[in-house]
């Protein structure tokens, strides 16, 4: 099955987190890299956004940013911020989502992504709480990949 996937910036940061101290970080990294490999093979599609690009621009220069830019370039489509997206984002922020998280959700919704993947626990908790209000599924990349591939990823 083909999926249109929206990854937030924390997903692309995960491979640069400390892989040694927490098994969760290592497994989430493996999941993100596997998802990107499947996107690269053309089986799934990656969706980008103006919000993603703006957040990525704020990443300090260096090898991390260059690699994240390479991954971001895999996006087949890009959602530009409109007044409708800004309005939706403000409504989500009123529910407690951080500004960038609200914009990511609004962009993923507008772009008709099948799933927005994040490793941000706070965002995941809020998304679960308000799932009936969201027009996009918000999931952890490891949990989602396990579900769609019927794989334990361990």
CSV table of N, CA and C in Angstrom, one decimal:
chain,number,residue,atom,x,y,z
A,1,UNK,N,0.8,-1.2,0.0
A,1,UNK,CA,0.0,0.0,0.0
A,1,UNK,C,0.9,1.2,0.0
A,2,UNK,N,0.5,2.2,-0.8
A,2,UNK,CA,1.3,3.5,-0.9
A,2,UNK,C,0.7,4.4,0.2
A,3,UNK,N,1.6,5.1,0.9
A,3,UNK,CA,1.3,6.1,1.9
A,3,UNK,C,1.9,7.4,1.5
A,4,UNK,N,1.2,8.5,1.9
A,4,UNK,CA,1.7,9.9,1.8
A,4,UNK,C,2.0,10.2,3.3
A,5,UNK,N,3.3,10.4,3.5
A,5,UNK,CA,3.8,10.5,4.9
A,5,UNK,C,4.4,11.9,5.1
A,6,UNK,N,4.0,12.5,6.2
A,6,UNK,CA,4.5,13.8,6.7
A,6,UNK,C,5.3,13.5,7.9
A,7,UNK,N,6.7,13.8,7.8
A,7,UNK,CA,7.6,13.6,8.9
A,7,UNK,C,7.8,15.0,9.5
A,8,UNK,N,7.7,15.1,10.9
A,8,UNK,CA,8.1,16.4,11.4
A,8,UNK,C,9.6,16.4,11.6
A,9,UNK,N,10.1,17.6,12.0
A,9,UNK,CA,11.6,17.8,12.0
A,9,UNK,C,12.2,16.9,13.1
A,10,UNK,N,11.5,16.6,14.2
A,10,UNK,CA,12.1,15.8,15.2
A,10,UNK,C,12.3,14.4,14.7
A,11,UNK,N,11.6,13.9,13.8
A,11,UNK,CA,11.9,12.6,13.2
A,11,UNK,C,13.2,12.6,12.5
A,12,UNK,N,13.5,13.6,11.7
A,12,UNK,CA,14.8,13.7,11.0
A,12,UNK,C,15.9,14.0,12.0
A,13,UNK,N,15.6,14.5,13.1
A,13,UNK,CA,16.7,14.7,14.1
A,13,UNK,C,17.0,13.4,14.9
A,14,UNK,N,16.1,12.5,14.9
A,14,UNK,CA,16.2,11.3,15.8
A,14,UNK,C,17.5,10.5,15.5
A,15,UNK,N,17.9,10.4,14.2
A,15,UNK,CA,19.2,9.6,14.0
A,15,UNK,C,20.4,10.3,14.6
A,16,UNK,N,20.3,11.6,15.0
A,16,UNK,CA,21.4,12.3,15.6
A,16,UNK,C,21.4,12.3,17.1
A,17,UNK,N,20.3,11.7,17.7
A,17,UNK,CA,20.2,11.6,19.1
A,17,UNK,C,21.1,10.5,19.6
A,18,UNK,N,21.4,10.5,20.9
A,18,UNK,CA,22.2,9.5,21.6
A,18,UNK,C,21.6,8.1,21.4
A,19,UNK,N,22.2,7.3,20.6
A,19,UNK,CA,21.7,5.9,20.3
A,19,UNK,C,22.1,4.9,21.3
A,20,UNK,N,23.0,5.2,22.2
A,20,UNK,CA,23.5,4.2,23.2
A,20,UNK,C,22.7,4.1,24.5
A,21,UNK,N,22.1,5.2,24.9
A,21,UNK,CA,21.6,5.2,26.3
A,21,UNK,C,20.1,4.7,26.3
A,22,UNK,N,19.4,4.9,25.2
A,22,UNK,CA,18.0,4.5,25.3
A,22,UNK,C,17.6,3.6,24.1
A,23,UNK,N,17.1,2.5,24.3
A,23,UNK,CA,16.7,1.5,23.3
A,23,UNK,C,15.6,2.2,22.4
A,24,UNK,N,14.7,2.9,23.0
A,24,UNK,CA,13.7,3.6,22.3
A,24,UNK,C,14.2,4.5,21.2
A,25,UNK,N,15.3,5.3,21.5
A,25,UNK,CA,15.9,6.2,20.5
A,25,UNK,C,16.4,5.4,19.3
A,26,UNK,N,17.1,4.3,19.7
A,26,UNK,CA,17.7,3.5,18.6
A,26,UNK,C,16.6,2.9,17.7
A,27,UNK,N,15.6,2.4,18.3
A,27,UNK,CA,14.5,1.8,17.5
A,27,UNK,C,13.7,2.8,16.7
A,28,UNK,N,13.5,4.0,17.3
A,28,UNK,CA,12.8,5.0,16.5
A,28,UNK,C,13.7,5.5,15.3
A,29,UNK,N,15.0,5.5,15.6
A,29,UNK,CA,16.0,5.9,14.5
A,29,UNK,C,15.9,4.9,13.4
A,30,UNK,N,15.9,3.6,13.7
A,30,UNK,CA,15.8,2.5,12.7
A,30,UNK,C,14.5,2.6,11.9
A,31,UNK,N,13.4,3.0,12.6
A,31,UNK,CA,12.1,3.1,11.9
A,31,UNK,C,12.1,4.3,11.0
A,32,UNK,N,12.7,5.4,11.4
A,32,UNK,CA,12.7,6.6,10.5
A,32,UNK,C,13.6,6.3,9.3
A,33,UNK,N,14.7,5.7,9.5
A,33,UNK,CA,15.6,5.4,8.4
A,33,UNK,C,15.0,4.4,7.4
A,34,UNK,N,14.3,3.4,8.0
A,34,UNK,CA,13.6,2.5,7.1
A,34,UNK,C,12.5,3.1,6.3
A,35,UNK,N,11.7,4.0,7.0
A,35,UNK,CA,10.7,4.8,6.3
A,35,UNK,C,11.3,5.6,5.1
A,36,UNK,N,12.4,6.3,5.4
A,36,UNK,CA,13.0,7.1,4.4
A,36,UNK,C,13.6,6.2,3.2
A,37,UNK,N,14.0,5.0,3.6
A,37,UNK,CA,14.5,4.1,2.5
A,37,UNK,C,13.4,3.6,1.6
A,38,UNK,N,12.2,3.4,2.2
A,38,UNK,CA,11.0,3.0,1.4
A,38,UNK,C,10.6,4.1,0.6
A,39,UNK,N,10.6,5.3,1.1
A,39,UNK,CA,10.3,6.5,0.3
A,39,UNK,C,11.3,6.6,-0.9
A,40,UNK,N,12.6,6.4,-0.6
A,40,UNK,CA,13.6,6.5,-1.6
A,40,UNK,C,13.4,5.5,-2.7
A,41,UNK,N,12.9,4.3,-2.4
A,41,UNK,CA,12.6,3.3,-3.4
A,41,UNK,C,11.3,3.6,-4.2
A,42,UNK,N,10.6,4.6,-3.7
A,42,UNK,CA,9.4,5.0,-4.5
A,42,UNK,C,8.1,4.3,-4.1
A,43,UNK,N,8.1,3.5,-3.1
A,43,UNK,CA,6.9,2.8,-2.6
A,43,UNK,C,6.0,3.7,-1.8
A,44,UNK,N,6.6,4.6,-1.0
A,44,UNK,CA,5.8,5.5,-0.3
A,44,UNK,C,6.2,6.9,-0.7
A,45,UNK,N,5.4,7.9,-0.4
A,45,UNK,CA,5.7,9.3,-0.8
A,45,UNK,C,5.9,10.2,0.5
A,46,UNK,N,6.8,11.1,0.4
A,46,UNK,CA,7.0,12.0,1.5
A,46,UNK,C,6.4,13.4,1.2
A,47,UNK,N,5.8,14.0,2.1
A,47,UNK,CA,5.2,15.3,1.9
A,47,UNK,C,6.0,16.3,2.7
A,48,UNK,N,6.3,17.4,2.1
A,48,UNK,CA,7.0,18.5,2.8
A,48,UNK,C,6.1,19.7,3.0
A,49,UNK,N,6.6,20.7,3.6
A,49,UNK,CA,5.8,21.9,3.9
A,49,UNK,C,6.7,23.1,4.1
A,50,UNK,N,6.1,24.2,3.9
A,50,UNK,CA,6.8,25.5,4.2
A,50,UNK,C,7.2,25.6,5.6
A,51,UNK,N,6.3,25.0,6.5
A,51,UNK,CA,6.6,25.0,7.9
A,51,UNK,C,7.8,24.1,8.2
A,52,UNK,N,7.9,23.0,7.6
A,52,UNK,CA,9.0,22.1,7.8
A,52,UNK,C,10.3,22.8,7.3
A,53,UNK,N,10.3,23.5,6.2
A,53,UNK,CA,11.4,24.1,5.6
A,53,UNK,C,11.9,25.3,6.6
A,54,UNK,N,10.9,26.0,7.1
A,54,UNK,CA,11.2,27.1,8.1
A,54,UNK,C,11.9,26.6,9.3
A,55,UNK,N,11.4,25.5,9.9
A,55,UNK,CA,12.0,24.9,11.1
A,55,UNK,C,13.4,24.3,10.7
A,56,UNK,N,13.5,23.7,9.6
A,56,UNK,CA,14.8,23.2,9.2
A,56,UNK,C,15.9,24.3,9.0
A,57,UNK,N,15.4,25.5,8.5
A,57,UNK,CA,16.3,26.6,8.3
A,57,UNK,C,16.9,27.0,9.7
A,58,UNK,N,16.2,26.8,10.8
A,58,UNK,CA,16.7,27.2,12.1
A,58,UNK,C,17.6,26.2,12.7
A,59,UNK,N,17.8,25.1,12.1
A,59,UNK,CA,18.8,24.1,12.5
A,59,UNK,C,20.2,24.6,12.3
A,60,UNK,N,21.1,24.5,13.3
A,60,UNK,CA,22.4,25.1,13.1
A,60,UNK,C,23.1,24.4,11.9
A,61,UNK,N,24.0,25.1,11.3
A,61,UNK,CA,24.7,24.6,10.1
A,61,UNK,C,25.6,23.4,10.5
A,62,UNK,N,25.8,22.5,9.6
A,62,UNK,CA,26.7,21.4,9.9
A,62,UNK,C,26.2,20.1,9.2
A,63,UNK,N,26.9,19.0,9.6
A,63,UNK,CA,26.6,17.7,9.0
A,63,UNK,C,25.1,17.3,9.2
A,64,UNK,N,24.6,17.6,10.4
A,64,UNK,CA,23.2,17.2,10.7
A,64,UNK,C,22.3,17.9,9.8
A,65,UNK,N,22.4,19.2,9.7
A,65,UNK,CA,21.5,20.0,8.8
A,65,UNK,C,21.6,19.5,7.3
A,66,UNK,N,22.8,19.3,6.9
A,66,UNK,CA,23.0,18.9,5.5
A,66,UNK,C,22.3,17.5,5.2
A,67,UNK,N,22.4,16.6,6.2
A,67,UNK,CA,21.8,15.3,6.0
A,67,UNK,C,20.3,15.5,6.1
A,68,UNK,N,19.8,16.3,7.0
A,68,UNK,CA,18.3,16.5,7.1
A,68,UNK,C,17.8,17.2,5.8
A,69,UNK,N,18.6,18.0,5.2
A,69,UNK,CA,18.2,18.7,3.9
A,69,UNK,C,18.1,17.6,2.8
A,70,UNK,N,19.0,16.7,2.8
A,70,UNK,CA,19.0,15.6,1.8
A,70,UNK,C,17.7,14.8,2.0
A,71,UNK,N,17.4,14.4,3.2
A,71,UNK,CA,16.2,13.6,3.5
A,71,UNK,C,14.9,14.5,3.1
A,72,UNK,N,14.9,15.7,3.5
A,72,UNK,CA,13.8,16.6,3.2
A,72,UNK,C,13.6,16.7,1.7
A,73,UNK,N,14.6,16.7,0.9
A,73,UNK,CA,14.5,16.8,-0.6
A,73,UNK,C,13.8,15.6,-1.2
A,74,UNK,N,13.6,14.5,-0.4
A,74,UNK,CA,12.8,13.4,-0.9
A,74,UNK,C,11.3,13.7,-1.1
A,75,UNK,N,10.9,14.8,-0.5
A,75,UNK,CA,9.5,15.1,-0.5
A,75,UNK,C,9.0,15.3,-2.0
A,76,UNK,N,7.9,14.6,-2.3
A,76,UNK,CA,7.3,14.7,-3.6
A,76,UNK,C,6.4,15.9,-3.8
A,77,UNK,N,5.9,16.4,-2.7
A,77,UNK,CA,5.0,17.6,-2.7
A,77,UNK,C,5.3,18.4,-1.5
A,78,UNK,N,4.9,19.7,-1.6
A,78,UNK,CA,5.1,20.6,-0.5
A,78,UNK,C,3.9,21.5,-0.3
A,79,UNK,N,3.5,21.6,0.9
A,79,UNK,CA,2.3,22.4,1.3
A,79,UNK,C,2.8,23.8,1.7
A,80,UNK,N,2.3,24.8,1.0
A,80,UNK,CA,2.6,26.2,1.4
A,80,UNK,C,1.6,26.7,2.4
A,81,UNK,N,2.0,27.6,3.3
A,81,UNK,CA,1.1,28.1,4.3
A,81,UNK,C,0.2,29.1,3.7
A,82,UNK,N,-1.1,28.8,3.9
A,82,UNK,CA,-2.2,29.7,3.5
A,82,UNK,C,-2.9,30.3,4.7
A,83,UNK,N,-3.8,31.2,4.4
A,83,UNK,CA,-4.6,31.8,5.6
A,83,UNK,C,-5.4,30.7,6.2
A,84,UNK,N,-5.9,29.8,5.4
A,84,UNK,CA,-6.7,28.6,6.0
A,84,UNK,C,-5.8,27.8,6.9
A,85,UNK,N,-4.6,27.5,6.5
A,85,UNK,CA,-3.7,26.7,7.4
A,85,UNK,C,-3.3,27.5,8.6
A,86,UNK,N,-3.1,28.8,8.5
A,86,UNK,CA,-2.8,29.6,9.7
A,86,UNK,C,-3.9,29.6,10.6
A,87,UNK,N,-5.1,29.8,10.1
A,87,UNK,CA,-6.3,29.8,11.0
A,87,UNK,C,-6.5,28.4,11.7
A,88,UNK,N,-6.3,27.3,10.9
A,88,UNK,CA,-6.4,26.0,11.5
A,88,UNK,C,-5.3,25.8,12.6
A,89,UNK,N,-4.2,26.3,12.3
A,89,UNK,CA,-3.1,26.2,13.3
A,89,UNK,C,-3.4,26.9,14.6
A,90,UNK,N,-4.0,28.1,14.5
A,90,UNK,CA,-4.3,28.9,15.7
A,90,UNK,C,-5.4,28.1,16.5
A,91,UNK,N,-6.3,27.5,15.8
A,91,UNK,CA,-7.3,26.7,16.6
A,91,UNK,C,-6.7,25.5,17.3
A,92,UNK,N,-5.7,24.9,16.6
A,92,UNK,CA,-5.0,23.7,17.3
A,92,UNK,C,-4.1,24.2,18.4
A,93,UNK,N,-3.5,25.4,18.3
A,93,UNK,CA,-2.7,26.0,19.4
A,93,UNK,C,-3.6,26.3,20.6
A,94,UNK,N,-4.8,26.6,20.4
A,94,UNK,CA,-5.7,26.9,21.5
A,94,UNK,C,-6.0,25.6,22.3
A,95,UNK,N,-5.8,24.4,21.6
A,95,UNK,CA,-6.0,23.1,22.3
A,95,UNK,C,-4.7,22.7,23.0
A,96,UNK,N,-3.6,23.5,22.9
A,96,UNK,CA,-2.4,23.2,23.6
A,96,UNK,C,-1.2,22.8,22.8
A,97,UNK,N,-1.4,22.6,21.5
A,97,UNK,CA,-0.3,22.3,20.6
A,97,UNK,C,0.7,23.5,20.5
A,98,UNK,N,2.0,23.2,20.5
A,98,UNK,CA,3.0,24.2,20.3
A,98,UNK,C,2.8,24.7,18.9
A,99,UNK,N,3.3,26.0,18.7
A,99,UNK,CA,3.0,26.6,17.4
A,99,UNK,C,3.5,25.8,16.2
A,100,UNK,N,4.7,25.3,16.2
A,100,UNK,CA,5.2,24.5,15.1
A,100,UNK,C,4.4,23.2,14.9
A,101,UNK,N,4.1,22.6,16.1
A,101,UNK,CA,3.3,21.3,16.0
A,101,UNK,C,2.0,21.6,15.4
A,102,UNK,N,1.3,22.7,15.8
A,102,UNK,CA,0.0,23.0,15.2
A,102,UNK,C,0.1,23.3,13.7
A,103,UNK,N,1.2,24.0,13.3
A,103,UNK,CA,1.4,24.2,11.9
A,103,UNK,C,1.7,22.9,11.1
A,104,UNK,N,2.5,22.1,11.7
A,104,UNK,CA,2.8,20.8,11.0
A,104,UNK,C,1.4,20.0,10.8
A,105,UNK,N,0.6,20.0,11.8
A,105,UNK,CA,-0.7,19.2,11.7
A,105,UNK,C,-1.5,19.9,10.7
A,106,UNK,N,-1.6,21.2,10.7
A,106,UNK,CA,-2.5,21.9,9.7
A,106,UNK,C,-2.0,21.7,8.3
A,107,UNK,N,-0.6,21.7,8.1
A,107,UNK,CA,-0.1,21.4,6.8
A,107,UNK,C,-0.3,20.0,6.3
A,108,UNK,N,-0.1,19.0,7.2
A,108,UNK,CA,-0.4,17.6,6.9
A,108,UNK,C,-1.9,17.4,6.5
A,109,UNK,N,-2.8,18.1,7.3
A,109,UNK,CA,-4.2,18.0,6.9
A,109,UNK,C,-4.5,18.6,5.6
A,110,UNK,N,-3.9,19.7,5.3
A,110,UNK,CA,-4.2,20.4,4.0
A,110,UNK,C,-3.6,19.6,2.9
A,111,UNK,N,-2.5,19.0,3.1
A,111,UNK,CA,-1.9,18.2,2.0
A,111,UNK,C,-2.4,16.8,1.9
A,112,UNK,N,-3.4,16.4,2.8
A,112,UNK,CA,-4.1,15.1,2.7
A,112,UNK,C,-3.1,14.0,3.0
A,113,UNK,N,-2.2,14.2,3.9
A,113,UNK,CA,-1.2,13.1,4.3
A,113,UNK,C,-2.0,12.0,5.0
A,114,UNK,N,-1.5,10.8,4.8
A,114,UNK,CA,-2.1,9.7,5.4
A,114,UNK,C,-1.8,9.6,6.9
A,115,UNK,N,-0.6,10.1,7.2
A,115,UNK,CA,-0.1,10.1,8.6
A,115,UNK,C,1.0,11.2,8.8
A,116,UNK,N,1.0,11.7,9.9
A,116,UNK,CA,2.0,12.7,10.4
A,116,UNK,C,2.8,11.9,11.4
A,117,UNK,N,4.1,11.7,11.2
A,117,UNK,CA,4.9,11.0,12.1
A,117,UNK,C,5.8,11.9,13.0
A,118,UNK,N,5.8,11.7,14.3
A,118,UNK,CA,6.6,12.5,15.2
A,118,UNK,C,7.1,11.6,16.3
A,119,UNK,N,8.3,12.0,16.9
A,119,UNK,CA,8.8,11.3,18.1
A,119,UNK,C,8.5,12.2,19.3
A,120,UNK,N,7.8,13.3,19.2
A,120,UNK,CA,7.5,14.2,20.2
A,120,UNK,C,6.4,13.7,21.1
A,121,UNK,N,6.7,13.2,22.3
A,121,UNK,CA,5.7,12.6,23.2
A,121,UNK,C,4.5,13.5,23.5
A,122,UNK,N,4.9,14.8,23.8
A,122,UNK,CA,3.8,15.8,24.1
A,122,UNK,C,2.8,15.9,23.0
A,123,UNK,N,3.3,16.1,21.7
A,123,UNK,CA,2.5,16.2,20.6
A,123,UNK,C,1.6,14.9,20.4
A,124,UNK,N,2.2,13.7,20.6
A,124,UNK,CA,1.5,12.5,20.5
A,124,UNK,C,0.4,12.4,21.5
A,125,UNK,N,0.7,12.8,22.7
A,125,UNK,CA,-0.4,12.8,23.8
A,125,UNK,C,-1.6,13.7,23.4
A,126,UNK,N,-1.3,14.9,23.0
A,126,UNK,CA,-2.3,15.8,22.6
A,126,UNK,C,-3.1,15.3,21.4
A,127,UNK,N,-2.4,14.8,20.4
A,127,UNK,CA,-3.0,14.3,19.2
A,127,UNK,C,-4.0,13.1,19.6
A,128,UNK,N,-3.6,12.3,20.5
A,128,UNK,CA,-4.4,11.2,20.9
A,128,UNK,C,-5.7,11.7,21.6
A,129,UNK,N,-5.5,12.7,22.4
A,129,UNK,CA,-6.6,13.4,23.2
A,129,UNK,C,-7.6,14.0,22.2
A,130,UNK,N,-7.1,14.6,21.1
A,130,UNK,CA,-7.9,15.4,20.2
A,130,UNK,C,-8.1,14.7,18.8
A,131,UNK,N,-7.9,13.3,18.8
A,131,UNK,CA,-7.9,12.6,17.5
A,131,UNK,C,-9.2,12.8,16.7
A,132,UNK,N,-10.3,13.0,17.4
A,132,UNK,CA,-11.5,13.2,16.7
A,132,UNK,C,-11.6,14.6,16.0
A,133,UNK,N,-10.8,15.5,16.4
A,133,UNK,CA,-10.8,16.8,15.8
A,133,UNK,C,-9.7,16.9,14.7
A,134,UNK,N,-8.8,16.0,14.7
A,134,UNK,CA,-7.7,16.1,13.7
A,134,UNK,C,-8.2,15.4,12.4
A,135,UNK,N,-7.7,15.9,11.3
A,135,UNK,CA,-8.0,15.3,10.0
A,135,UNK,C,-6.8,14.6,9.4
A,136,UNK,N,-5.9,14.3,10.3
A,136,UNK,CA,-4.7,13.5,9.9
A,136,UNK,C,-4.3,12.6,11.1
A,137,UNK,N,-3.9,11.4,10.9
A,137,UNK,CA,-3.5,10.5,11.9
A,137,UNK,C,-2.1,11.0,12.4
A,138,UNK,N,-1.9,11.1,13.7
A,138,UNK,CA,-0.6,11.5,14.2
A,138,UNK,C,0.0,10.3,15.0
A,139,UNK,N,1.2,9.8,14.6
A,139,UNK,CA,1.7,8.6,15.2
A,139,UNK,C,3.2,8.7,15.4
A,140,UNK,N,3.7,7.8,16.3
A,140,UNK,CA,5.1,7.6,16.5
A,140,UNK,C,5.6,6.8,15.3
A,141,UNK,N,6.8,7.1,14.7
A,141,UNK,CA,7.2,6.3,13.5
A,141,UNK,C,7.4,4.8,13.8
A,142,UNK,N,7.9,4.5,14.9
A,142,UNK,CA,8.2,3.1,15.2
A,142,UNK,C,6.8,2.3,15.4
A,143,UNK,N,5.9,2.9,16.1
A,143,UNK,CA,4.6,2.2,16.3
A,143,UNK,C,3.9,2.1,15.0
A,144,UNK,N,3.9,3.2,14.2
A,144,UNK,CA,3.2,3.2,12.9
A,144,UNK,C,3.8,2.1,11.9
A,145,UNK,N,5.2,2.1,11.9
A,145,UNK,CA,5.8,1.2,10.9
A,145,UNK,C,5.6,-0.2,11.3
A,146,UNK,N,5.6,-0.5,12.6
A,146,UNK,CA,5.2,-1.9,13.1
A,146,UNK,C,3.8,-2.3,12.6
A,147,UNK,N,2.9,-1.3,12.7
A,147,UNK,CA,1.5,-1.6,12.4
A,147,UNK,C,1.4,-1.9,10.9
A,148,UNK,N,1.9,-1.0,10.1
A,148,UNK,CA,1.7,-1.1,8.6
A,148,UNK,C,2.5,-2.2,8.0
A,149,UNK,N,3.6,-2.6,8.6
A,149,UNK,CA,4.4,-3.7,8.0
A,149,UNK,C,4.3,-5.0,8.8
A,150,UNK,N,3.5,-5.0,9.8
A,150,UNK,CA,3.3,-6.2,10.7
A,150,UNK,C,4.6,-6.7,11.1
A,151,UNK,N,5.5,-5.8,11.5
A,151,UNK,CA,6.9,-6.1,11.9
A,151,UNK,C,7.2,-5.7,13.3
A,152,UNK,N,7.9,-6.4,14.0
A,152,UNK,CA,8.3,-6.1,15.4
A,152,UNK,C,9.4,-5.1,15.4
A,153,UNK,N,10.2,-4.9,14.3
A,153,UNK,CA,11.3,-3.9,14.2
A,153,UNK,C,12.3,-4.0,15.4
A,154,UNK,N,12.5,-5.2,15.9
A,154,UNK,CA,13.5,-5.3,17.0
A,154,UNK,C,14.5,-6.3,16.5
